[in-house]
N, CA, C and O atoms as a Maestro MAE file, in Angstrom:
{
 s_m_m2io_version
 :::
 2.0.0
}

f_m_ct {
 s_m_title
 :::
 protein
 m_atom[284] {
  # First column is atom index #
  i_m_mmod_type
  r_m_x_coord
  r_m_y_coord
  r_m_z_coord
  i_m_residue_number
  s_m_chain_name
  s_m_pdb_residue_name
  s_m_pdb_atom_name
  i_m_atomic_number
  :::
  1 25 101.235 69.463 108.167 1 A "ARG " " N  " 7
  2 3 100.012 70.195 107.887 1 A "ARG " " CA " 6
  3 2 100.254 71.703 107.888 1 A "ARG " " C  " 6
  4 15 99.724 72.419 107.039 1 A "ARG " " O  " 8
  5 25 101.034 72.175 108.818 2 A "SER " " N  " 7
  6 3 101.274 73.610 108.886 2 A "SER " " CA " 6
  7 2 102.088 74.103 107.690 2 A "SER " " C  " 6
  8 15 101.894 75.228 107.229 2 A "SER " " O  " 8
  9 25 102.989 73.273 107.192 3 A "VAL " " N  " 7
  10 3 103.761 73.651 106.002 3 A "VAL " " CA " 6
  11 2 102.830 73.739 104.795 3 A "VAL " " C  " 6
  12 15 102.974 74.632 103.960 3 A "VAL " " O  " 8
  13 25 101.882 72.818 104.705 4 A "HIS " " N  " 7
  14 3 100.933 72.854 103.601 4 A "HIS " " CA " 6
  15 2 100.042 74.087 103.707 4 A "HIS " " C  " 6
  16 15 99.743 74.715 102.691 4 A "HIS " " O  " 8
  17 25 99.614 74.447 104.913 5 A "ALA " " N  " 7
  18 3 98.805 75.655 105.101 5 A "ALA " " CA " 6
  19 2 99.608 76.894 104.714 5 A "ALA " " C  " 6
  20 15 99.074 77.812 104.092 5 A "ALA " " O  " 8
  21 25 100.887 76.922 105.078 6 A "LEU " " N  " 7
  22 3 101.746 78.042 104.694 6 A "LEU " " CA " 6
  23 2 101.893 78.117 103.181 6 A "LEU " " C  " 6
  24 15 101.858 79.203 102.603 6 A "LEU " " O  " 8
  25 25 102.057 76.970 102.546 7 A "TRP " " N  " 7
  26 3 102.164 76.938 101.083 7 A "TRP " " CA " 6
  27 2 100.890 77.498 100.438 7 A "TRP " " C  " 6
  28 15 100.961 78.254 99.469 7 A "TRP " " O  " 8
  29 25 99.741 77.129 100.974 8 A "LEU " " N  " 7
  30 3 98.476 77.646 100.443 8 A "LEU " " CA " 6
  31 2 98.379 79.157 100.621 8 A "LEU " " C  " 6
  32 15 97.862 79.851 99.745 8 A "LEU " " O  " 8
  33 25 98.868 79.669 101.741 9 A "GLU " " N  " 7
  34 3 98.842 81.113 101.967 9 A "GLU " " CA " 6
  35 2 99.784 81.849 101.020 9 A "GLU " " C  " 6
  36 15 99.447 82.920 100.515 9 A "GLU " " O  " 8
  37 25 100.948 81.284 100.781 10 A "VAL " " N  " 7
  38 3 101.906 81.920 99.870 10 A "VAL " " CA " 6
  39 2 101.353 81.943 98.446 10 A "VAL " " C  " 6
  40 15 101.411 82.972 97.772 10 A "VAL " " O  " 8
  41 25 100.822 80.819 97.992 11 A "THR " " N  " 7
  42 3 100.258 80.793 96.640 11 A "THR " " CA " 6
  43 2 99.023 81.691 96.558 11 A "THR " " C  " 6
  44 15 98.795 82.332 95.533 11 A "THR " " O  " 8
  45 25 98.233 81.743 97.619 12 A "GLY " " N  " 7
  46 3 97.086 82.646 97.644 12 A "GLY " " CA " 6
  47 2 97.513 84.089 97.515 12 A "GLY " " C  " 6
  48 15 96.888 84.867 96.794 12 A "GLY " " O  " 8
  49 25 98.581 84.453 98.215 13 A "PHE " " N  " 7
  50 3 99.104 85.818 98.124 13 A "PHE " " CA " 6
  51 2 99.553 86.136 96.700 13 A "PHE " " C  " 6
  52 15 99.263 87.212 96.177 13 A "PHE " " O  " 8
  53 25 100.257 85.203 96.083 14 A "LEU " " N  " 7
  54 3 100.717 85.437 94.705 14 A "LEU " " CA " 6
  55 2 99.539 85.574 93.739 14 A "LEU " " C  " 6
  56 15 99.574 86.410 92.836 14 A "LEU " " O  " 8
  57 25 98.500 84.760 93.923 15 A "PHE " " N  " 7
  58 3 97.324 84.886 93.067 15 A "PHE " " CA " 6
  59 2 96.631 86.229 93.279 15 A "PHE " " C  " 6
  60 15 96.163 86.842 92.319 15 A "PHE " " O  " 8
  61 25 96.561 86.692 94.527 16 A "ILE " " N  " 7
  62 3 95.944 87.999 94.802 16 A "ILE " " CA " 6
  63 2 96.748 89.113 94.137 16 A "ILE " " C  " 6
  64 15 96.167 90.033 93.560 16 A "ILE " " O  " 8
  65 25 98.067 89.041 94.211 17 A "VAL " " N  " 7
  66 3 98.913 90.052 93.571 17 A "VAL " " CA " 6
  67 2 98.702 90.051 92.056 17 A "VAL " " C  " 6
  68 15 98.592 91.111 91.440 17 A "VAL " " O  " 8
  69 25 98.645 88.859 91.462 18 A "LEU " " N  " 7
  70 3 98.389 88.791 90.020 18 A "LEU " " CA " 6
  71 2 97.001 89.337 89.687 18 A "LEU " " C  " 6
  72 15 96.813 89.975 88.651 18 A "LEU " " O  " 8
  73 25 96.031 89.084 90.565 19 A "GLY " " N  " 7
  74 3 94.693 89.632 90.357 19 A "GLY " " CA " 6
  75 2 94.683 91.150 90.418 19 A "GLY " " C  " 6
  76 15 93.978 91.795 89.642 19 A "GLY " " O  " 8
  77 25 95.457 91.731 91.331 20 A "LEU " " N  " 7
  78 3 95.531 93.189 91.419 20 A "LEU " " CA " 6
  79 2 96.214 93.792 90.192 20 A "LEU " " C  " 6
  80 15 95.817 94.850 89.705 20 A "LEU " " O  " 8
  81 25 97.236 93.112 89.706 21 A "ILE " " N  " 7
  82 3 97.882 93.567 88.464 21 A "ILE " " CA " 6
  83 2 96.884 93.493 87.309 21 A "ILE " " C  " 6
  84 15 96.821 94.393 86.472 21 A "ILE " " O  " 8
  85 25 96.107 92.412 87.275 22 A "GLY " " N  " 7
  86 3 95.076 92.282 86.249 22 A "GLY " " CA " 6
  87 2 94.008 93.354 86.392 22 A "GLY " " C  " 6
  88 15 93.459 93.818 85.392 22 A "GLY " " O  " 8
  89 25 93.708 93.751 87.616 23 A "GLY " " N  " 7
  90 3 92.749 94.838 87.832 23 A "GLY " " CA " 6
  91 2 93.242 96.141 87.223 23 A "GLY " " C  " 6
  92 15 92.468 96.892 86.630 23 A "GLY " " O  " 8
  93 25 94.529 96.402 87.371 24 A "GLY " " N  " 7
  94 3 95.111 97.590 86.731 24 A "GLY " " CA " 6
  95 2 95.025 97.512 85.221 24 A "GLY " " C  " 6
  96 15 94.750 98.509 84.553 24 A "GLY " " O  " 8
  97 25 95.259 96.331 84.686 25 A "ALA " " N  " 7
  98 3 95.156 96.143 83.236 25 A "ALA " " CA " 6
  99 2 93.713 96.316 82.773 25 A "ALA " " C  " 6
  100 15 93.461 96.845 81.690 25 A "ALA " " O  " 8
  101 25 92.766 95.869 83.599 26 A "THR " " N  " 7
  102 3 91.353 96.029 83.246 26 A "THR " " CA " 6
  103 2 90.988 97.500 83.173 26 A "THR " " C  " 6
  104 15 90.313 97.928 82.236 26 A "THR " " O  " 8
  105 25 91.426 98.272 84.146 27 A "VAL " " N  " 7
  106 3 91.143 99.717 84.152 27 A "VAL " " CA " 6
  107 2 91.788 100.377 82.939 27 A "VAL " " C  " 6
  108 15 91.166 101.207 82.275 27 A "VAL " " O  " 8
  109 25 93.031 100.010 82.650 28 A "ARG " " N  " 7
  110 3 93.732 100.589 81.502 28 A "ARG " " CA " 6
  111 2 93.022 100.259 80.193 28 A "ARG " " C  " 6
  112 15 92.853 101.125 79.334 28 A "ARG " " O  " 8
  113 25 92.602 98.988 80.048 29 A "GLU " " N  " 7
  114 3 91.895 98.601 78.822 29 A "GLU " " CA " 6
  115 2 90.526 99.280 78.722 29 A "GLU " " C  " 6
  116 15 90.072 99.612 77.627 29 A "GLU " " O  " 8
  117 25 89.875 99.484 79.865 30 A "TYR " " N  " 7
  118 3 88.590 100.175 79.831 30 A "TYR " " CA " 6
  119 2 88.763 101.616 79.354 30 A "TYR " " C  " 6
  120 15 87.955 102.114 78.570 30 A "TYR " " O  " 8
  121 25 89.805 102.277 79.822 31 A "HIS " " N  " 7
  122 3 90.057 103.652 79.376 31 A "HIS " " CA " 6
  123 2 90.385 103.691 77.879 31 A "HIS " " C  " 6
  124 15 89.979 104.609 77.167 31 A "HIS " " O  " 8
  125 25 91.114 102.693 77.424 32 A "ARG " " N  " 7
  126 3 91.393 102.618 75.987 32 A "ARG " " CA " 6
  127 2 90.115 102.347 75.193 32 A "ARG " " C  " 6
  128 15 89.924 102.886 74.102 32 A "ARG " " O  " 8
  129 25 89.244 101.506 75.754 33 A "TYR " " N  " 7
  130 3 87.968 101.223 75.092 33 A "TYR " " CA " 6
  131 2 87.109 102.477 75.035 33 A "TYR " " C  " 6
  132 15 86.474 102.751 74.016 33 A "TYR " " O  " 8
  133 25 87.086 103.241 76.124 34 A "ALA " " N  " 7
  134 3 86.309 104.487 76.152 34 A "ALA " " CA " 6
  135 2 86.853 105.503 75.155 34 A "ALA " " C  " 6
  136 15 86.100 106.313 74.612 34 A "ALA " " O  " 8
  137 25 88.160 105.460 74.915 35 A "ALA " " N  " 7
  138 3 88.770 106.362 73.944 35 A "ALA " " CA " 6
  139 2 88.614 105.846 72.523 35 A "ALA " " C  " 6
  140 15 88.903 106.567 71.567 35 A "ALA " " O  " 8
  141 25 88.159 104.604 72.371 36 A "GLY " " N  " 7
  142 3 87.939 104.045 71.045 36 A "GLY " " CA " 6
  143 2 89.158 103.429 70.404 36 A "GLY " " C  " 6
  144 15 89.192 103.258 69.185 36 A "GLY " " O  " 8
  145 25 90.177 103.085 71.205 37 A "THR " " N  " 7
  146 3 91.405 102.534 70.621 37 A "THR " " CA " 6
  147 2 91.559 101.026 70.820 37 A "THR " " C  " 6
  148 15 92.554 100.449 70.380 37 A "THR " " O  " 8
  149 25 90.593 100.377 71.475 38 A "THR " " N  " 7
  150 3 90.660 98.925 71.655 38 A "THR " " CA " 6
  151 2 89.248 98.340 71.595 38 A "THR " " C  " 6
  152 15 88.262 99.074 71.527 38 A "THR " " O  " 8
  153 25 89.169 97.038 71.622 39 A "THR " " N  " 7
  154 3 87.873 96.380 71.509 39 A "THR " " CA " 6
  155 2 87.331 96.009 72.887 39 A "THR " " C  " 6
  156 15 88.060 95.987 73.878 39 A "THR " " O  " 8
  157 25 86.049 95.721 72.919 40 A "ARG " " N  " 7
  158 3 85.390 95.303 74.155 40 A "ARG " " CA " 6
  159 2 85.928 93.958 74.624 40 A "ARG " " C  " 6
  160 15 85.964 93.693 75.826 40 A "ARG " " O  " 8
  161 25 86.341 93.116 73.703 41 A "GLY " " N  " 7
  162 3 86.860 91.792 74.042 41 A "GLY " " CA " 6
  163 2 88.087 91.853 74.936 41 A "GLY " " C  " 6
  164 15 88.235 91.029 75.839 41 A "GLY " " O  " 8
  165 25 88.973 92.819 74.699 42 A "LYS " " N  " 7
  166 3 90.164 92.952 75.541 42 A "LYS " " CA " 6
  167 2 89.787 93.364 76.955 42 A "LYS " " C  " 6
  168 15 90.401 92.908 77.920 42 A "LYS " " O  " 8
  169 25 88.791 94.215 77.085 43 A "VAL " " N  " 7
  170 3 88.331 94.624 78.415 43 A "VAL " " CA " 6
  171 2 87.734 93.421 79.146 43 A "VAL " " C  " 6
  172 15 88.018 93.199 80.323 43 A "VAL " " O  " 8
  173 25 86.915 92.655 78.449 44 A "ILE " " N  " 7
  174 3 86.289 91.483 79.055 44 A "ILE " " CA " 6
  175 2 87.344 90.445 79.432 44 A "ILE " " C  " 6
  176 15 87.266 89.844 80.503 44 A "ILE " " O  " 8
  177 25 88.322 90.234 78.565 45 A "LEU " " N  " 7
  178 3 89.387 89.275 78.852 45 A "LEU " " CA " 6
  179 2 90.190 89.696 80.082 45 A "LEU " " C  " 6
  180 15 90.504 88.859 80.927 45 A "LEU " " O  " 8
  181 25 90.522 90.970 80.190 46 A "ALA " " N  " 7
  182 3 91.267 91.448 81.353 46 A "ALA " " CA " 6
  183 2 90.433 91.310 82.623 46 A "ALA " " C  " 6
  184 15 90.963 90.949 83.674 46 A "ALA " " O  " 8
  185 25 89.139 91.592 82.538 47 A "ALA " " N  " 7
  186 3 88.268 91.462 83.707 47 A "ALA " " CA " 6
  187 2 88.127 90.002 84.127 47 A "ALA " " C  " 6
  188 15 88.125 89.707 85.322 47 A "ALA " " O  " 8
  189 25 88.010 89.094 83.179 48 A "LEU " " N  " 7
  190 3 87.924 87.671 83.509 48 A "LEU " " CA " 6
  191 2 89.207 87.167 84.155 48 A "LEU " " C  " 6
  192 15 89.164 86.395 85.113 48 A "LEU " " O  " 8
  193 25 90.343 87.603 83.634 49 A "PHE " " N  " 7
  194 3 91.633 87.256 84.236 49 A "PHE " " CA " 6
  195 2 91.676 87.716 85.687 49 A "PHE " " C  " 6
  196 15 92.073 86.963 86.576 49 A "PHE " " O  " 8
  197 25 91.263 88.961 85.917 50 A "THR " " N  " 7
  198 3 91.271 89.518 87.266 50 A "THR " " CA " 6
  199 2 90.377 88.722 88.198 50 A "THR " " C  " 6
  200 15 90.801 88.337 89.287 50 A "THR " " O  " 8
  201 25 89.150 88.472 87.784 51 A "LEU " " N  " 7
  202 3 88.220 87.739 88.636 51 A "LEU " " CA " 6
  203 2 88.696 86.315 88.912 51 A "LEU " " C  " 6
  204 15 88.553 85.817 90.028 51 A "LEU " " O  " 8
  205 25 89.255 85.667 87.908 52 A "LEU " " N  " 7
  206 3 89.735 84.300 88.066 52 A "LEU " " CA " 6
  207 2 90.874 84.231 89.081 52 A "LEU " " C  " 6
  208 15 90.865 83.370 89.961 52 A "LEU " " O  " 8
  209 25 91.841 85.119 88.969 53 A "PHE " " N  " 7
  210 3 92.974 85.069 89.879 53 A "PHE " " CA " 6
  211 2 92.599 85.527 91.286 53 A "PHE " " C  " 6
  212 15 93.163 85.023 92.257 53 A "PHE " " O  " 8
  213 25 91.665 86.464 91.423 54 A "LEU " " N  " 7
  214 3 91.196 86.833 92.756 54 A "LEU " " CA " 6
  215 2 90.448 85.662 93.390 54 A "LEU " " C  " 6
  216 15 90.563 85.433 94.594 54 A "LEU " " O  " 8
  217 25 89.688 84.927 92.592 55 A "TYR " " N  " 7
  218 3 89.006 83.740 93.099 55 A "TYR " " CA " 6
  219 2 90.017 82.692 93.550 55 A "TYR " " C  " 6
  220 15 89.875 82.116 94.628 55 A "TYR " " O  " 8
  221 25 91.045 82.442 92.725 56 A "PHE " " N  " 7
  222 3 92.071 81.468 93.092 56 A "PHE " " CA " 6
  223 2 92.750 81.869 94.407 56 A "PHE " " C  " 6
  224 15 92.992 81.021 95.266 56 A "PHE " " O  " 8
  225 25 93.053 83.147 94.558 57 A "GLY " " N  " 7
  226 3 93.696 83.621 95.773 57 A "GLY " " CA " 6
  227 2 92.813 83.453 96.989 57 A "GLY " " C  " 6
  228 15 93.267 82.960 98.022 57 A "GLY " " O  " 8
  229 25 91.551 83.857 96.884 58 A "ALA " " N  " 7
  230 3 90.619 83.724 98.005 58 A "ALA " " CA " 6
  231 2 90.394 82.256 98.342 58 A "ALA " " C  " 6
  232 15 90.327 81.891 99.516 58 A "ALA " " O  " 8
  233 25 90.279 81.422 97.329 59 A "ASN " " N  " 7
  234 3 90.069 79.993 97.540 59 A "ASN " " CA " 6
  235 2 91.278 79.360 98.237 59 A "ASN " " C  " 6
  236 15 91.117 78.494 99.097 59 A "ASN " " O  " 8
  237 25 92.464 79.783 97.872 60 A "SER " " N  " 7
  238 3 93.662 79.253 98.493 60 A "SER " " CA " 6
  239 2 93.724 79.645 99.969 60 A "SER " " C  " 6
  240 15 94.083 78.821 100.811 60 A "SER " " O  " 8
  241 25 93.379 80.890 100.289 61 A "PHE " " N  " 7
  242 3 93.345 81.309 101.690 61 A "PHE " " CA " 6
  243 2 92.260 80.557 102.452 61 A "PHE " " C  " 6
  244 15 92.452 80.210 103.617 61 A "PHE " " O  " 8
  245 25 91.135 80.304 101.814 62 A "TRP " " N  " 7
  246 3 90.048 79.567 102.455 62 A "TRP " " CA " 6
  247 2 90.503 78.146 102.814 62 A "TRP " " C  " 6
  248 15 90.247 77.664 103.918 62 A "TRP " " O  " 8
  249 25 91.175 77.490 101.877 63 A "HIS " " N  " 7
  250 3 91.678 76.150 102.132 63 A "HIS " " CA " 6
  251 2 92.766 76.149 103.204 63 A "HIS " " C  " 6
  252 15 92.843 75.221 104.010 63 A "HIS " " O  " 8
  253 25 93.604 77.184 103.215 64 A "ALA " " N  " 7
  254 3 94.648 77.278 104.242 64 A "ALA " " CA " 6
  255 2 94.015 77.441 105.616 64 A "ALA " " C  " 6
  256 15 94.493 76.869 106.596 64 A "ALA " " O  " 8
  257 25 92.955 78.210 105.690 65 A "ARG " " N  " 7
  258 3 92.282 78.396 106.978 65 A "ARG " " CA " 6
  259 2 91.687 77.089 107.462 65 A "ARG " " C  " 6
  260 15 91.815 76.744 108.636 65 A "ARG " " O  " 8
  261 25 91.023 76.346 106.549 66 A "LYS " " N  " 7
  262 3 90.461 75.047 106.932 66 A "LYS " " CA " 6
  263 2 91.570 74.075 107.327 66 A "LYS " " C  " 6
  264 15 91.412 73.306 108.275 66 A "LYS " " O  " 8
  265 25 92.686 74.106 106.607 67 A "LYS " " N  " 7
  266 3 93.809 73.208 106.904 67 A "LYS " " CA " 6
  267 2 94.421 73.566 108.258 67 A "LYS " " C  " 6
  268 15 94.814 72.671 109.006 67 A "LYS " " O  " 8
  269 25 94.508 74.850 108.586 68 A "GLY " " N  " 7
  270 3 95.071 75.276 109.858 68 A "GLY " " CA " 6
  271 2 94.185 74.914 111.040 68 A "GLY " " C  " 6
  272 15 94.694 74.601 112.116 68 A "GLY " " O  " 8
  273 25 92.873 74.951 110.861 69 A "LYS " " N  " 7
  274 3 91.958 74.606 111.943 69 A "LYS " " CA " 6
  275 2 91.953 73.115 112.233 69 A "LYS " " C  " 6
  276 15 91.710 72.704 113.368 69 A "LYS " " O  " 8
  277 25 92.218 72.300 111.217 70 A "SER " " N  " 7
  278 3 92.166 70.851 111.406 70 A "SER " " CA " 6
  279 2 93.405 70.309 112.110 70 A "SER " " C  " 6
  280 15 93.406 69.167 112.569 70 A "SER " " O  " 8
  281 25 94.459 71.118 112.200 71 A "SER " " N  " 7
  282 3 95.681 70.604 112.847 71 A "SER " " CA " 6
  283 2 95.795 71.017 114.291 71 A "SER " " C  " 6
  284 15 96.766 70.661 114.960 71 A "SER " " O  " 8
  :::
 }
 m_bond[283] {
  # First column is bond index #
  i_m_from
  i_m_to
  i_m_order
  :::
  1 1 2 1
  2 2 3 1
  3 3 4 2
  4 3 5 1
  5 5 6 1
  6 6 7 1
  7 7 8 2
  8 7 9 1
  9 9 10 1
  10 10 11 1
  11 11 12 2
  12 11 13 1
  13 13 14 1
  14 14 15 1
  15 15 16 2
  16 15 17 1
  17 17 18 1
  18 18 19 1
  19 19 20 2
  20 19 21 1
  21 21 22 1
  22 22 23 1
  23 23 24 2
  24 23 25 1
  25 25 26 1
  26 26 27 1
  27 27 28 2
  28 27 29 1
  29 29 30 1
  30 30 31 1
  31 31 32 2
  32 31 33 1
  33 33 34 1
  34 34 35 1
  35 35 36 2
  36 35 37 1
  37 37 38 1
  38 38 39 1
  39 39 40 2
  40 39 41 1
  41 41 42 1
  42 42 43 1
  43 43 44 2
  44 43 45 1
  45 45 46 1
  46 46 47 1
  47 47 48 2
  48 47 49 1
  49 49 50 1
  50 50 51 1
  51 51 52 2
  52 51 53 1
  53 53 54 1
  54 54 55 1
  55 55 56 2
  56 55 57 1
  57 57 58 1
  58 58 59 1
  59 59 60 2
  60 59 61 1
  61 61 62 1
  62 62 63 1
  63 63 64 2
  64 63 65 1
  65 65 66 1
  66 66 67 1
  67 67 68 2
  68 67 69 1
  69 69 70 1
  70 70 71 1
  71 71 72 2
  72 71 73 1
  73 73 74 1
  74 74 75 1
  75 75 76 2
  76 75 77 1
  77 77 78 1
  78 78 79 1
  79 79 80 2
  80 79 81 1
  81 81 82 1
  82 82 83 1
  83 83 84 2
  84 83 85 1
  85 85 86 1
  86 86 87 1
  87 87 88 2
  88 87 89 1
  89 89 90 1
  90 90 91 1
  91 91 92 2
  92 91 93 1
  93 93 94 1
  94 94 95 1
  95 95 96 2
  96 95 97 1
  97 97 98 1
  98 98 99 1
  99 99 100 2
  100 99 101 1
  101 101 102 1
  102 102 103 1
  103 103 104 2
  104 103 105 1
  105 105 106 1
  106 106 107 1
  107 107 108 2
  108 107 109 1
  109 109 110 1
  110 110 111 1
  111 111 112 2
  112 111 113 1
  113 113 114 1
  114 114 115 1
  115 115 116 2
  116 115 117 1
  117 117 118 1
  118 118 119 1
  119 119 120 2
  120 119 121 1
  121 121 122 1
  122 122 123 1
  123 123 124 2
  124 123 125 1
  125 125 126 1
  126 126 127 1
  127 127 128 2
  128 127 129 1
  129 129 130 1
  130 130 131 1
  131 131 132 2
  132 131 133 1
  133 133 134 1
  134 134 135 1
  135 135 136 2
  136 135 137 1
  137 137 138 1
  138 138 139 1
  139 139 140 2
  140 139 141 1
  141 141 142 1
  142 142 143 1
  143 143 144 2
  144 143 145 1
  145 145 146 1
  146 146 147 1
  147 147 148 2
  148 147 149 1
  149 149 150 1
  150 150 151 1
  151 151 152 2
  152 151 153 1
  153 153 154 1
  154 154 155 1
  155 155 156 2
  156 155 157 1
  157 157 158 1
  158 158 159 1
  159 159 160 2
  160 159 161 1
  161 161 162 1
  162 162 163 1
  163 163 164 2
  164 163 165 1
  165 165 166 1
  166 166 167 1
  167 167 168 2
  168 167 169 1
  169 169 170 1
  170 170 171 1
  171 171 172 2
  172 171 173 1
  173 173 174 1
  174 174 175 1
  175 175 176 2
  176 175 177 1
  177 177 178 1
  178 178 179 1
  179 179 180 2
  180 179 181 1
  181 181 182 1
  182 182 183 1
  183 183 184 2
  184 183 185 1
  185 185 186 1
  186 186 187 1
  187 187 188 2
  188 187 189 1
  189 189 190 1
  190 190 191 1
  191 191 192 2
  192 191 193 1
  193 193 194 1
  194 194 195 1
  195 195 196 2
  196 195 197 1
  197 197 198 1
  198 198 199 1
  199 199 200 2
  200 199 201 1
  201 201 202 1
  202 202 203 1
  203 203 204 2
  204 203 205 1
  205 205 206 1
  206 206 207 1
  207 207 208 2
  208 207 209 1
  209 209 210 1
  210 210 211 1
  211 211 212 2
  212 211 213 1
  213 213 214 1
  214 214 215 1
  215 215 216 2
  216 215 217 1
  217 217 218 1
  218 218 219 1
  219 219 220 2
  220 219 221 1
  221 221 222 1
  222 222 223 1
  223 223 224 2
  224 223 225 1
  225 225 226 1
  226 226 227 1
  227 227 228 2
  228 227 229 1
  229 229 230 1
  230 230 231 1
  231 231 232 2
  232 231 233 1
  233 233 234 1
  234 234 235 1
  235 235 236 2
  236 235 237 1
  237 237 238 1
  238 238 239 1
  239 239 240 2
  240 239 241 1
  241 241 242 1
  242 242 243 1
  243 243 244 2
  244 243 245 1
  245 245 246 1
  246 246 247 1
  247 247 248 2
  248 247 249 1
  249 249 250 1
  250 250 251 1
  251 251 252 2
  252 251 253 1
  253 253 254 1
  254 254 255 1
  255 255 256 2
  256 255 257 1
  257 257 258 1
  258 258 259 1
  259 259 260 2
  260 259 261 1
  261 261 262 1
  262 262 263 1
  263 263 264 2
  264 263 265 1
  265 265 266 1
  266 266 267 1
  267 267 268 2
  268 267 269 1
  269 269 270 1
  270 270 271 1
  271 271 272 2
  272 271 273 1
  273 273 274 1
  274 274 275 1
  275 275 276 2
  276 275 277 1
  277 277 278 1
  278 278 279 1
  279 279 280 2
  280 279 281 1
  281 281 282 1
  282 282 283 1
  283 283 284 2
  :::
 }
}
């Protein structure tokens, strides 16, 4: 059980890191959109990617916490 909880924490960390990278891409695309060099769709896509991976990371940590308490 503890190995599975550790695995959930590691994958959660990786998802959070990918979400933060996506957050940087969202900011970059927003600045490009404000300058008129890209479309709104790219900004929305980057924001959805960011939110999805942050959710996956938080969910993985949540499951790891529940798994750790049950053992």
